[in-house]
XYZ file of C-alpha atoms in Angstrom:
221
model
C -6.299 -91.880 28.345
C -6.139 -95.578 28.164
C -6.464 -97.675 30.804
C -4.850 -101.222 31.175
C -6.772 -103.287 34.017
C -3.967 -104.415 35.655
C -4.371 -104.833 39.297
C -1.559 -105.174 42.110
C -0.894 -108.662 42.171
C 1.175 -108.353 38.461
C 3.158 -106.461 40.372
C 4.893 -109.495 42.404
C 7.514 -112.556 41.986
C 9.435 -114.351 42.633
C 12.407 -116.012 42.223
C 13.280 -119.646 40.013
C 15.471 -122.053 40.536
C 18.394 -120.274 38.931
C 17.438 -117.826 41.856
C 16.370 -115.474 38.445
C 13.656 -112.524 39.863
C 10.488 -114.081 37.738
C 7.164 -112.096 37.086
C 4.857 -114.218 35.368
C 2.616 -111.463 33.490
C 5.863 -108.615 33.405
C 3.540 -107.492 29.587
C 0.880 -106.557 32.460
C 2.899 -104.801 35.518
C 3.230 -101.331 36.115
C 6.590 -101.605 34.295
C 5.897 -102.611 31.427
C 2.846 -100.157 31.031
C 6.216 -97.765 31.647
C 7.450 -99.316 28.455
C 4.771 -99.443 26.624
C 4.464 -95.004 27.408
C 7.649 -94.569 25.368
C 6.756 -97.095 23.040
C 3.517 -94.458 22.137
C 5.499 -91.210 22.581
C 8.018 -92.866 19.946
C 4.895 -93.373 17.708
C 4.523 -89.349 17.675
C 1.205 -90.289 20.404
C 2.164 -87.632 22.404
C -0.684 -86.523 24.489
C -2.669 -91.163 24.812
C -1.611 -91.474 28.811
C -1.168 -94.844 29.890
C -1.781 -96.120 32.761
C -4.625 -98.846 35.212
C -7.404 -97.898 36.933
C -7.357 -100.701 39.495
C -3.195 -101.219 40.057
C -4.236 -100.064 43.528
C -6.332 -103.130 44.559
C -5.817 -106.953 43.785
C -8.749 -109.196 42.377
C -10.839 -109.916 45.417
C -11.314 -106.564 45.684
C -11.457 -105.372 42.298
C -14.114 -108.631 42.374
C -15.820 -106.653 45.422
C -16.443 -103.780 43.827
C -16.993 -104.076 40.171
C -20.099 -106.021 41.374
C -20.849 -103.750 44.026
C -21.594 -100.848 43.009
C -21.865 -101.574 39.107
C -23.654 -104.484 38.898
C -25.053 -104.199 34.971
C -21.851 -104.027 34.267
C -20.140 -106.674 36.365
C -22.688 -109.537 34.118
C -20.918 -109.543 31.285
C -17.350 -109.980 32.927
C -15.753 -113.115 31.299
C -11.827 -114.627 32.695
C -10.531 -117.377 30.432
C -12.143 -116.425 27.073
C -10.519 -119.938 25.495
C -10.634 -119.797 21.663
C -11.919 -123.626 22.296
C -15.323 -122.526 23.129
C -17.655 -123.533 20.568
C -19.833 -120.613 19.658
C -23.535 -119.805 21.641
C -21.700 -121.913 24.568
C -20.821 -120.407 27.789
C -18.246 -117.718 28.354
C -16.324 -119.510 31.100
C -14.265 -123.067 29.975
C -15.428 -124.172 34.159
C -11.838 -126.307 33.563
C -8.490 -123.717 34.038
C -7.069 -122.161 37.258
C -8.366 -118.887 35.772
C -11.602 -119.901 35.554
C -11.012 -121.879 39.521
C -10.020 -118.351 40.596
C -12.718 -116.756 39.812
C -15.313 -118.544 40.955
C -13.728 -118.906 44.370
C -13.934 -114.490 44.085
C -17.423 -115.222 43.571
C -17.856 -116.822 46.480
C -16.261 -114.953 48.824
C -18.502 -112.102 47.737
C -20.993 -114.056 47.717
C -21.520 -113.640 43.812
C -23.242 -116.323 42.351
C -21.764 -118.032 40.487
C -24.689 -118.498 38.299
C -25.880 -116.038 37.531
C -22.684 -114.861 35.195
C -23.685 -118.144 33.207
C -21.244 -120.573 35.082
C -22.362 -123.824 35.441
C -19.836 -126.098 36.329
C -19.664 -126.627 40.571
C -15.119 -126.043 40.793
C -15.618 -126.764 43.706
C -15.870 -130.620 43.730
C -12.853 -132.695 44.391
C -12.068 -133.118 39.939
C -11.035 -129.563 40.093
C -8.320 -129.499 43.004
C -5.234 -128.961 40.574
C -6.776 -125.794 39.230
C -6.518 -124.429 43.015
C -2.664 -122.549 43.320
C -3.849 -123.145 46.999
C -4.018 -127.169 46.902
C -0.851 -126.773 44.887
C -2.245 -127.041 41.694
C 0.027 -126.440 38.384
C -3.154 -127.762 36.000
C -4.706 -125.406 34.648
C -2.145 -123.173 32.107
C -1.773 -120.177 33.588
C 1.295 -118.533 34.484
C 0.697 -116.066 37.614
C -1.282 -119.189 39.217
C 1.477 -121.668 38.379
C 3.730 -119.882 39.927
C 1.641 -120.474 43.326
C 1.936 -116.529 43.815
C -1.691 -116.331 43.953
C -1.624 -118.922 47.005
C -2.545 -115.928 50.134
C -5.493 -114.481 48.124
C -7.267 -117.281 47.681
C -6.537 -118.877 51.160
C -8.633 -115.446 52.042
C -11.499 -116.150 49.893
C -11.587 -119.347 50.890
C -12.538 -118.594 53.921
C -14.781 -116.034 52.959
C -16.740 -118.283 50.434
C -16.615 -121.150 53.906
C -18.133 -118.009 55.914
C -20.731 -117.590 52.945
C -21.511 -120.957 53.808
C -20.613 -122.272 50.270
C -20.461 -126.646 50.828
C -18.353 -128.594 48.103
C -15.446 -131.885 48.183
C -12.453 -128.645 47.970
C -14.174 -126.676 50.788
C -13.703 -129.551 53.317
C -10.633 -130.161 52.349
C -9.823 -126.408 53.213
C -11.793 -126.531 56.360
C -9.145 -129.965 57.196
C -5.900 -128.554 55.737
C -5.923 -124.397 55.787
C -9.006 -122.833 57.949
C -6.598 -122.652 61.057
C -3.619 -121.105 59.023
C -6.619 -118.593 57.040
C -8.580 -117.561 61.042
C -4.516 -116.787 61.854
C -3.767 -114.366 59.372
C -7.157 -112.975 58.488
C -6.212 -109.456 59.787
C -3.569 -109.564 57.473
C -4.880 -111.201 54.243
C -7.863 -108.667 54.227
C -5.469 -105.917 54.871
C -3.745 -106.637 52.038
C -5.802 -108.513 49.479
C -8.805 -104.911 50.602
C -6.449 -102.684 51.102
C -6.529 -99.388 49.115
C -1.930 -99.622 47.689
C 0.328 -97.263 46.187
C -0.365 -96.601 42.119
C 2.578 -96.030 40.415
C 0.592 -95.465 36.525
C -3.326 -93.999 37.911
C -3.689 -90.137 35.779
C -3.259 -87.560 38.947
C -6.595 -85.810 38.121
C -8.499 -89.035 38.541
C -6.731 -90.181 41.580
C -8.714 -88.832 44.425
C -12.172 -89.437 42.897
C -10.745 -92.780 41.965
C -9.577 -93.410 45.423
C -12.938 -92.048 47.425
C -14.998 -95.330 45.173
C -12.191 -97.159 46.471
C -12.963 -96.232 49.972
C -16.817 -96.711 50.024
C -16.638 -99.516 48.762
C -14.106 -101.673 50.619
C -14.129 -99.946 53.786
C -16.170 -102.728 56.259
C -13.760 -105.251 53.892
C -10.211 -104.309 55.735
């Protein structure tokens, strides 16, 4: 079995200005996994199964499970992996939309980013444009520029706020989005901490994996 780390949001898309349906991370979605299987079979690898073990979860839930259940593995997590990083320095560039997304997801799950060698305080105002919640389009990653992750960040900021984290962007969140987040909290938690249908997970592993998901997410849905 070969498993991709493709979560639920990789199947989401939007209509562009010309009316075309777009998926900014198509190569990470379940449709591409099926095409990848066809390619592998063409190459003669009939017994190799390709799927995703986390396809039924959104990234916010994946972070929760990874760091709560598998901390010895989670401490090695990285984000952008920018080629421009100097050898020996932090594995986080701290200046892209992917790092910003991971940063607020850590705070939402009450994980101190400094434990993961992420020293940048991304709640400072200079990083506003890296968060799609604040209409940010800077950062260089198609998924974040599409603003598909807006609601997931809305929930993450609400959870981080309740965890007591402070900063310029937390103040902006409180003034601009707190009421919306509180009003939609139940809906947002059901979506982003829910366990959704899966198309590519190996059937022989599904029951065991879903059991882990239910154990870790039961108090968050």
